[in-house]
Amino acid sequence: MTDTQNTASQNAQNQAPKRTPLYQSHVDSDGKLVDFSGWELPIHYGSQIEEHEAVRTDAGMFDVSHMVVTDIEGTDAKVWLQKLLANDVDKLKTAGKALYSGMLNEQGGVIDDLIVYLMNDEATEYRIVSNAATRDKDMAQFHKVAEGFDIAITERPELAMLAVQGPNAIEKLAQTKPRWAETLTALKPFVGADLTDIEGKDWFVARTGYTGEDGVEIIMHGDDAPAFFEQLKASGIKPAGLGARDTLRMEAGMNLYGHDMDETINPYECNMGWTLALKDERDFVGREALVSKRQQSKDDNTAMKQVGLLLTTRGVLREGMTVTINQGTDNEQTGIITSGTFSPSLKNSIAIARVPASISDDDIVQVDLRGKGKFVDVRVLKLPFVRNGKQQFDS
């Protein structure tokens, strides 16, 4: 390592994590804070299991203010997004509607997965919510693709974001904010609403989330976030940390960037094929490579896909473990676990894995849990494991 590299490494290690506008709220609520993608965020507030169960059975809230909010404005906003994203924003016909999409590199790999909202009926204003861990490369890609387009790209670091999730989330939020009740009742999944006329500038609510439960994500100015957090707590909405967020999203079969997909993985390999808009001739970044790779993998039988794994015996499935198919035969194949945990809802270990596309649902595969050559049988399942509080597979 050179002196310059060593200094840069030391500076990165010494750099204090950033704090969201809700940092003091987490401290006051006895949150155990950890470094997550350079942000100081709560892993739990005493019990990850209780927080998980609150979201599955009642209502919980997560501080997701570390996520990156970027506003796009200009006459070329729509065509720029049609070039940038693998999904097509032309599907968004009315203000507030949201679209989930991958943003790909030229090789068809996933730079990031994000949500884009149409903010006006003229299709000249959009809002992107993307991942904190990929902020620098996302911004670089935004600006790279923007060359020659008439748009303004404005990052909004002054904003905060809270996710209120659970079967009673909408009801309890409406009790907290009675003036929102009509707006909340009218919201359909993957639709947002500007709350400026009700609450003031910068307030926005959308029926989206990362838990497999009903609920919303609310964006507001950071100055308004602490008081809102306390109002939600007073209404019986339980603060929940990163630990519960991870077990909830895994039960719901939702990807975590950098684990279940990255720039070396294409959308077909991480259960994002449904987000690809390929029926027209729209020339988005990564399209050519994606079509070519898809055909090649079919021709040489190397296609991979994403599945769920369920372990019904003792043990925990963990990221990085090898999945073996037809173990000990001439037709032996392997895959890899990309996320693994213990499921509080199912009381068993679950995993998200990338395996050969020839594997069928309900096949039995093997995993060496302890790396000592002692393989255990694991059941293959179609994702998700749990949705809206209910198990999604036959026992």
Short mmCIF file of C-alpha atoms in Angstrom, two decimals:
data_model
loop_
_atom_site.label_atom_id
_atom_site.label_comp_id
_atom_site.label_asym_id
_atom_site.label_seq_id
_atom_site.Cartn_x
_atom_site.Cartn_y
_atom_site.Cartn_z
CA MET A 1 0.00 0.00 0.00
CA THR A 2 1.34 3.44 -0.92
CA ASP A 3 1.57 6.30 1.58
CA THR A 4 -1.31 8.03 -0.22
CA GLN A 5 -3.47 4.90 -0.08
CA ASN A 6 -2.59 4.37 3.58
CA THR A 7 -3.54 7.95 4.46
CA ALA A 8 -6.83 7.65 2.55
CA SER A 9 -7.60 4.41 4.36
CA GLN A 10 -6.86 5.95 7.76
CA ASN A 11 -8.98 8.99 6.95
CA ALA A 12 -11.90 6.74 6.00
CA GLN A 13 -11.53 4.77 9.22
CA ASN A 14 -11.28 7.93 11.32
CA GLN A 15 -14.22 9.66 9.65
CA ALA A 16 -17.15 9.72 12.04
CA PRO A 17 -20.43 8.25 10.79
CA LYS A 18 -23.02 10.74 9.63
CA ARG A 19 -26.16 11.29 11.68
CA THR A 20 -29.74 11.68 10.52
CA PRO A 21 -32.02 14.41 11.94
CA LEU A 22 -33.44 11.68 14.21
CA TYR A 23 -30.15 10.82 15.93
CA GLN A 24 -31.19 12.32 19.28
CA SER A 25 -34.60 10.66 18.99
CA HIS A 26 -32.85 7.29 18.74
CA VAL A 27 -30.66 8.05 21.74
CA ASP A 28 -33.68 9.16 23.78
CA SER A 29 -35.52 5.96 22.78
CA ASP A 30 -32.62 3.77 23.97
CA GLY A 31 -31.57 2.80 20.46
CA LYS A 32 -28.35 0.79 20.13
CA LEU A 33 -26.49 2.68 17.41
CA VAL A 34 -24.16 1.12 14.84
CA ASP A 35 -22.32 2.24 11.72
CA PHE A 36 -24.40 1.37 8.63
CA SER A 37 -23.02 2.54 5.26
CA GLY A 38 -21.35 5.47 7.01
CA TRP A 39 -24.44 6.43 9.02
CA GLU A 40 -25.02 6.09 12.75
CA LEU A 41 -28.33 4.23 12.93
CA PRO A 42 -30.15 2.02 15.47
CA ILE A 43 -29.75 -1.75 15.12
CA HIS A 44 -32.53 -2.16 17.70
CA TYR A 45 -34.18 -0.44 20.66
CA GLY A 46 -33.86 -3.35 23.05
CA SER A 47 -35.41 -6.29 21.21
CA GLN A 48 -35.07 -6.97 17.48
CA ILE A 49 -37.65 -9.78 17.78
CA GLU A 50 -40.26 -7.52 19.41
CA GLU A 51 -39.70 -4.87 16.75
CA HIS A 52 -40.06 -7.46 13.98
CA GLU A 53 -43.29 -8.78 15.50
CA ALA A 54 -44.68 -5.27 15.97
CA VAL A 55 -44.38 -4.65 12.22
CA ARG A 56 -45.89 -8.05 11.34
CA THR A 57 -48.85 -7.71 13.73
CA ASP A 58 -49.35 -3.99 14.45
CA ALA A 59 -47.19 -1.03 13.40
CA GLY A 60 -43.54 -0.03 13.57
CA MET A 61 -41.39 2.76 12.17
CA PHE A 62 -37.90 2.95 10.72
CA ASP A 63 -35.62 5.94 10.24
CA VAL A 64 -34.55 5.69 6.59
CA SER A 65 -33.28 9.25 6.33
CA HIS A 66 -29.89 7.93 5.20
CA MET A 67 -31.43 7.06 1.83
CA VAL A 68 -30.73 9.51 -0.98
CA VAL A 69 -33.54 11.72 -2.26
CA THR A 70 -32.87 13.38 -5.63
CA ASP A 71 -35.26 15.69 -7.47
CA ILE A 72 -35.15 15.82 -11.27
CA GLU A 73 -36.62 18.72 -13.22
CA GLY A 74 -36.56 19.73 -16.88
CA THR A 75 -38.13 19.27 -20.29
CA ASP A 76 -35.97 16.16 -20.87
CA ALA A 77 -36.62 14.58 -17.47
CA LYS A 78 -38.73 11.74 -18.87
CA VAL A 79 -36.47 10.82 -21.79
CA TRP A 80 -33.41 10.97 -19.50
CA LEU A 81 -35.01 8.49 -17.11
CA GLN A 82 -35.99 6.28 -20.05
CA LYS A 83 -32.29 6.15 -20.96
CA LEU A 84 -31.07 5.75 -17.37
CA LEU A 85 -33.41 3.02 -16.08
CA ALA A 86 -34.22 -0.52 -17.17
CA ASN A 87 -37.90 -0.06 -16.30
CA ASP A 88 -39.87 2.53 -18.28
CA VAL A 89 -41.16 5.69 -16.57
CA ASP A 90 -43.68 6.04 -19.40
CA LYS A 91 -45.78 3.68 -17.23
CA LEU A 92 -46.26 6.60 -14.82
CA LYS A 93 -49.31 8.47 -16.12
CA THR A 94 -50.42 10.56 -13.13
CA ALA A 95 -48.57 12.57 -10.48
CA GLY A 96 -47.63 10.52 -7.42
CA LYS A 97 -47.26 7.14 -9.14
CA ALA A 98 -44.06 5.24 -8.36
CA LEU A 99 -41.89 2.81 -10.30
CA TYR A 100 -39.30 0.32 -9.00
CA SER A 101 -36.33 -0.15 -11.31
CA GLY A 102 -32.77 -1.24 -11.62
CA MET A 103 -30.17 1.22 -12.89
CA LEU A 104 -27.71 -0.83 -14.93
CA ASN A 105 -24.18 -0.44 -16.22
CA GLU A 106 -23.23 -1.07 -19.84
CA GLN A 107 -22.56 -4.74 -19.00
CA GLY A 108 -26.10 -5.22 -17.68
CA GLY A 109 -25.05 -5.35 -14.01
CA VAL A 110 -27.08 -3.58 -11.32
CA ILE A 111 -25.53 -0.27 -10.21
CA ASP A 112 -28.47 0.22 -7.85
CA ASP A 113 -32.16 -0.49 -7.38
CA LEU A 114 -34.34 2.54 -6.73
CA ILE A 115 -37.82 4.03 -6.74
CA VAL A 116 -38.79 6.94 -8.98
CA TYR A 117 -41.93 9.05 -8.46
CA LEU A 118 -43.66 11.20 -11.05
CA MET A 119 -44.16 14.55 -9.33
CA ASN A 120 -46.30 16.42 -11.87
CA ASP A 121 -48.70 15.55 -14.68
CA GLU A 122 -46.49 17.27 -17.26
CA ALA A 123 -43.72 14.67 -16.72
CA THR A 124 -41.13 17.39 -16.15
CA GLU A 125 -40.57 16.68 -12.45
CA TYR A 126 -39.56 13.38 -10.83
CA ARG A 127 -38.14 12.25 -7.51
CA ILE A 128 -35.67 9.37 -7.09
CA VAL A 129 -35.09 7.55 -3.79
CA SER A 130 -31.92 5.45 -3.91
CA ASN A 131 -29.57 3.60 -1.57
CA ALA A 132 -27.11 5.33 0.76
CA ALA A 133 -24.30 2.82 0.18
CA THR A 134 -24.32 3.52 -3.55
CA ARG A 135 -24.71 7.29 -3.36
CA ASP A 136 -21.42 8.26 -5.04
CA LYS A 137 -21.68 5.88 -7.99
CA ASP A 138 -25.39 6.66 -8.41
CA MET A 139 -24.70 10.37 -8.65
CA ALA A 140 -21.85 9.74 -11.08
CA GLN A 141 -24.17 7.69 -13.29
CA PHE A 142 -26.98 10.27 -13.08
CA HIS A 143 -24.65 13.01 -14.32
CA LYS A 144 -22.91 10.83 -16.91
CA VAL A 145 -26.18 9.89 -18.60
CA ALA A 146 -27.47 13.48 -18.25
CA GLU A 147 -24.96 14.82 -20.78
CA GLY A 148 -26.93 16.42 -23.60
CA PHE A 149 -30.26 16.36 -21.73
CA ASP A 150 -32.09 19.49 -20.52
CA ILE A 151 -32.51 18.54 -16.83
CA ALA A 152 -31.51 19.75 -13.37
CA ILE A 153 -30.40 17.12 -10.82
CA THR A 154 -30.87 18.30 -7.22
CA GLU A 155 -29.90 16.13 -4.26
CA ARG A 156 -32.01 16.83 -1.15
CA PRO A 157 -29.86 16.02 1.92
CA GLU A 158 -31.95 18.35 4.10
CA LEU A 159 -34.89 15.93 3.93
CA ALA A 160 -35.66 13.12 6.38
CA MET A 161 -37.61 9.93 5.75
CA LEU A 162 -39.61 7.63 8.03
CA ALA A 163 -41.15 4.28 7.04
CA VAL A 164 -44.31 3.41 8.98
CA GLN A 165 -45.10 -0.25 8.35
CA GLY A 166 -47.53 -2.91 9.55
CA PRO A 167 -51.18 -4.01 9.25
CA ASN A 168 -52.27 -1.12 11.51
CA ALA A 169 -49.81 1.44 10.11
CA ILE A 170 -52.29 3.43 8.02
CA GLU A 171 -54.90 3.49 10.78
CA LYS A 172 -52.45 4.64 13.45
CA LEU A 173 -50.90 7.23 11.14
CA ALA A 174 -54.36 8.62 10.41
CA GLN A 175 -54.98 8.86 14.16
CA THR A 176 -51.70 10.76 14.50
CA LYS A 177 -52.46 13.05 11.57
CA PRO A 178 -56.27 13.26 11.23
CA ARG A 179 -55.99 15.75 8.37
CA TRP A 180 -54.15 13.09 6.35
CA ALA A 181 -56.90 10.49 6.73
CA GLU A 182 -58.64 11.12 3.41
CA THR A 183 -55.33 11.19 1.51
CA LEU A 184 -54.09 8.00 3.19
CA THR A 185 -57.34 6.14 2.51
CA ALA A 186 -57.17 7.06 -1.18
CA LEU A 187 -53.54 5.95 -1.62
CA LYS A 188 -53.06 2.77 -3.61
CA PRO A 189 -49.84 0.69 -3.42
CA PHE A 190 -46.92 2.37 -5.14
CA VAL A 191 -48.63 5.75 -5.25
CA GLY A 192 -47.58 8.89 -3.38
CA ALA A 193 -49.17 12.22 -2.54
CA ASP A 194 -47.79 15.70 -1.99
CA LEU A 195 -48.87 16.93 1.45
CA THR A 196 -47.86 20.56 0.93
CA ASP A 197 -51.46 21.84 1.05
CA ILE A 198 -52.06 19.95 4.32
CA GLU A 199 -48.76 19.96 6.19
CA GLY A 200 -46.53 22.46 4.40
CA LYS A 201 -43.53 22.40 2.10
CA ASP A 202 -41.48 19.19 1.68
CA TRP A 203 -44.05 16.76 3.14
CA PHE A 204 -44.70 13.76 0.89
CA VAL A 205 -46.24 10.35 1.66
CA ALA A 206 -46.16 7.17 -0.47
CA ARG A 207 -47.65 3.73 0.00
CA THR A 208 -44.33 1.92 -0.37
CA GLY A 209 -42.08 -0.03 1.96
CA TYR A 210 -39.46 -2.74 2.49
CA THR A 211 -41.15 -5.14 4.89
CA GLY A 212 -43.83 -7.09 3.01
CA GLU A 213 -46.51 -5.31 5.07
CA ASP A 214 -48.89 -2.48 4.34
CA GLY A 215 -47.67 0.98 5.21
CA VAL A 216 -46.15 4.19 3.93
CA GLU A 217 -42.90 6.08 3.66
CA ILE A 218 -43.03 9.76 4.62
CA ILE A 219 -40.54 12.39 3.47
CA MET A 220 -40.30 15.70 5.33
CA HIS A 221 -37.78 18.40 6.17
CA GLY A 222 -35.27 17.20 8.73
CA ASP A 223 -36.30 19.94 11.15
CA ASP A 224 -39.80 18.45 11.33
CA ALA A 225 -38.69 14.85 11.85
CA PRO A 226 -38.04 14.65 15.64
CA ALA A 227 -41.47 16.01 16.62
CA PHE A 228 -43.16 13.72 14.09
CA PHE A 229 -41.23 10.73 15.49
CA GLU A 230 -42.53 11.52 18.98
CA GLN A 231 -46.09 11.89 17.70
CA LEU A 232 -45.89 8.46 16.07
CA LYS A 233 -44.50 6.91 19.26
CA ALA A 234 -47.36 8.44 21.25
CA SER A 235 -49.80 6.76 18.84
CA GLY A 236 -48.36 3.34 19.62
CA ILE A 237 -46.12 2.99 16.57
CA LYS A 238 -43.02 1.15 17.79
CA PRO A 239 -39.53 2.34 16.76
CA ALA A 240 -37.71 -0.45 14.92
CA GLY A 241 -34.08 -0.79 13.93
CA LEU A 242 -31.92 -2.21 11.18
CA GLY A 243 -32.05 -5.72 12.64
CA ALA A 244 -35.81 -6.03 12.27
CA ARG A 245 -35.66 -4.27 8.91
CA ASP A 246 -33.34 -7.01 7.64
CA THR A 247 -35.37 -9.98 8.90
CA LEU A 248 -38.59 -8.42 7.61
CA ARG A 249 -37.21 -7.72 4.14
CA MET A 250 -35.74 -11.23 3.95
CA GLU A 251 -39.05 -12.87 4.86
CA ALA A 252 -40.61 -10.68 2.14
CA GLY A 253 -37.97 -11.84 -0.37
CA MET A 254 -36.64 -8.33 -0.98
CA ASN A 255 -33.09 -7.74 -2.17
CA LEU A 256 -30.39 -5.91 -0.25
CA TYR A 257 -27.94 -4.14 -2.53
CA GLY A 258 -24.36 -5.37 -2.20
CA HIS A 259 -25.57 -8.77 -1.00
CA ASP A 260 -28.29 -10.13 -3.30
CA MET A 261 -27.25 -8.06 -6.29
CA ASP A 262 -24.47 -5.75 -7.42
CA GLU A 263 -22.70 -4.57 -10.57
CA THR A 264 -21.66 -8.12 -11.49
CA ILE A 265 -25.23 -9.50 -11.27
CA ASN A 266 -27.86 -8.89 -13.93
CA PRO A 267 -31.60 -8.51 -13.15
CA TYR A 268 -32.48 -12.03 -14.31
CA GLU A 269 -30.14 -13.48 -11.67
CA CYS A 270 -31.65 -11.58 -8.74
CA ASN A 271 -35.39 -11.82 -9.36
CA MET A 272 -35.60 -8.40 -11.01
CA GLY A 273 -36.45 -9.64 -14.49
CA TRP A 274 -40.04 -8.45 -13.96
CA THR A 275 -38.76 -4.86 -13.78
CA LEU A 276 -37.28 -4.94 -17.29
CA ALA A 277 -39.29 -3.11 -19.97
CA LEU A 278 -38.02 -4.79 -23.14
CA LYS A 279 -41.10 -4.94 -25.36
CA ASP A 280 -40.31 -1.74 -27.25
CA GLU A 281 -37.04 -0.55 -28.76
CA ARG A 282 -36.19 1.90 -25.97
CA ASP A 283 -32.41 2.20 -25.76
CA PHE A 284 -31.62 2.15 -22.03
CA VAL A 285 -28.17 1.69 -20.53
CA GLY A 286 -27.33 -2.02 -20.37
CA ARG A 287 -30.07 -3.25 -22.70
CA GLU A 288 -27.80 -4.65 -25.40
CA ALA A 289 -25.60 -6.54 -22.93
CA LEU A 290 -28.64 -7.81 -21.05
CA VAL A 291 -30.27 -9.31 -24.13
CA SER A 292 -26.98 -10.86 -25.24
CA LYS A 293 -26.20 -12.37 -21.82
CA ARG A 294 -29.69 -13.76 -21.48
CA GLN A 295 -29.46 -15.56 -24.80
CA GLN A 296 -25.94 -16.83 -24.11
CA SER A 297 -26.89 -18.26 -20.72
CA LYS A 298 -29.79 -20.12 -22.34
CA ASP A 299 -27.56 -21.49 -25.10
CA ASP A 300 -24.86 -22.83 -22.80
CA ASN A 301 -27.19 -23.71 -19.88
CA THR A 302 -25.45 -21.40 -17.39
CA ALA A 303 -28.49 -19.32 -16.44
CA MET A 304 -28.85 -18.54 -12.74
CA LYS A 305 -31.90 -17.46 -10.79
CA GLN A 306 -32.88 -16.40 -7.28
CA VAL A 307 -34.78 -18.67 -4.88
CA GLY A 308 -35.65 -18.91 -1.22
CA LEU A 309 -34.21 -21.62 1.04
CA LEU A 310 -35.84 -22.99 4.19
CA LEU A 311 -33.93 -24.99 6.80
CA THR A 312 -36.28 -27.00 9.00
CA THR A 313 -33.57 -28.50 11.23
CA ARG A 314 -31.28 -26.72 13.69
CA GLY A 315 -28.72 -24.29 12.32
CA VAL A 316 -28.55 -20.95 10.56
CA LEU A 317 -28.11 -20.32 6.84
CA ARG A 318 -25.60 -17.53 6.28
CA GLU A 319 -24.42 -15.37 3.41
CA GLY A 320 -21.58 -16.92 1.42
CA MET A 321 -22.47 -20.56 2.08
CA THR A 322 -22.38 -22.84 -0.97
CA VAL A 323 -25.62 -24.47 -2.11
CA THR A 324 -25.04 -27.93 -3.62
CA ILE A 325 -27.42 -29.59 -6.05
CA ASN A 326 -27.19 -33.33 -6.82
CA GLN A 327 -24.39 -33.59 -4.28
CA GLY A 328 -21.89 -36.37 -4.99
CA THR A 329 -23.18 -37.17 -8.50
CA ASP A 330 -21.83 -36.54 -11.99
CA ASN A 331 -24.48 -33.83 -12.36
CA GLU A 332 -23.43 -31.87 -9.24
CA GLN A 333 -24.01 -28.12 -9.47
CA THR A 334 -23.56 -25.27 -7.02
CA GLY A 335 -25.10 -21.96 -6.09
CA ILE A 336 -24.52 -19.45 -3.29
CA ILE A 337 -26.48 -17.96 -0.40
CA THR A 338 -26.58 -14.18 -0.80
CA SER A 339 -28.53 -13.42 2.42
CA GLY A 340 -29.33 -15.66 5.38
CA THR A 341 -30.92 -15.26 8.81
CA PHE A 342 -33.27 -16.76 11.39
CA SER A 343 -36.89 -15.94 10.61
CA PRO A 344 -38.83 -14.74 13.68
CA SER A 345 -42.13 -15.39 11.88
CA LEU A 346 -41.32 -18.92 10.68
CA LYS A 347 -39.12 -19.96 13.63
CA ASN A 348 -36.64 -21.46 11.15
CA SER A 349 -33.60 -20.27 9.26
CA ILE A 350 -34.22 -18.84 5.79
CA ALA A 351 -32.00 -17.62 2.98
CA ILE A 352 -32.05 -15.95 -0.39
CA ALA A 353 -29.80 -17.82 -2.83
CA ARG A 354 -28.60 -17.66 -6.43
CA VAL A 355 -28.74 -21.12 -7.99
CA PRO A 356 -28.80 -22.76 -11.46
CA ALA A 357 -32.05 -21.92 -13.27
CA SER A 358 -32.79 -25.64 -13.72
CA ILE A 359 -33.69 -25.93 -10.01
CA SER A 360 -37.43 -26.29 -9.36
CA ASP A 361 -39.52 -25.03 -6.45
CA ASP A 362 -39.68 -27.57 -3.62
CA ASP A 363 -36.49 -29.31 -4.74
CA ILE A 364 -34.16 -30.41 -1.96
CA VAL A 365 -30.62 -29.06 -2.04
CA GLN A 366 -27.74 -29.37 0.41
CA VAL A 367 -25.74 -26.87 2.44
CA ASP A 368 -22.63 -27.56 4.52
CA LEU A 369 -23.55 -25.43 7.55
CA ARG A 370 -20.26 -25.71 9.41
CA GLY A 371 -17.82 -26.17 6.54
CA LYS A 372 -16.83 -29.66 7.68
CA GLY A 373 -18.35 -31.68 4.86
CA LYS A 374 -21.54 -32.52 6.76
CA PHE A 375 -24.34 -31.52 4.41
CA VAL A 376 -27.92 -30.89 5.53
CA ASP A 377 -31.02 -30.89 3.32
CA VAL A 378 -32.60 -27.52 2.61
CA ARG A 379 -35.93 -26.90 0.89
CA VAL A 380 -36.13 -24.65 -2.19
CA LEU A 381 -39.06 -22.20 -2.20
CA LYS A 382 -40.40 -19.48 -4.44
CA LEU A 383 -40.07 -16.08 -2.78
CA PRO A 384 -41.51 -14.49 -0.69
CA PHE A 385 -41.62 -16.52 2.52
CA VAL A 386 -44.06 -14.14 4.26
CA ARG A 387 -46.33 -11.42 2.90
CA ASN A 388 -48.92 -9.38 4.80
CA GLY A 389 -48.27 -11.45 7.91
CA LYS A 390 -49.01 -14.78 6.24
CA GLN A 391 -46.74 -17.70 5.31
CA GLN A 392 -46.63 -17.97 1.50
CA PHE A 393 -45.82 -21.68 1.11
CA ASP A 394 -47.32 -25.00 2.13
CA SER A 395 -45.78 -26.52 5.24
#
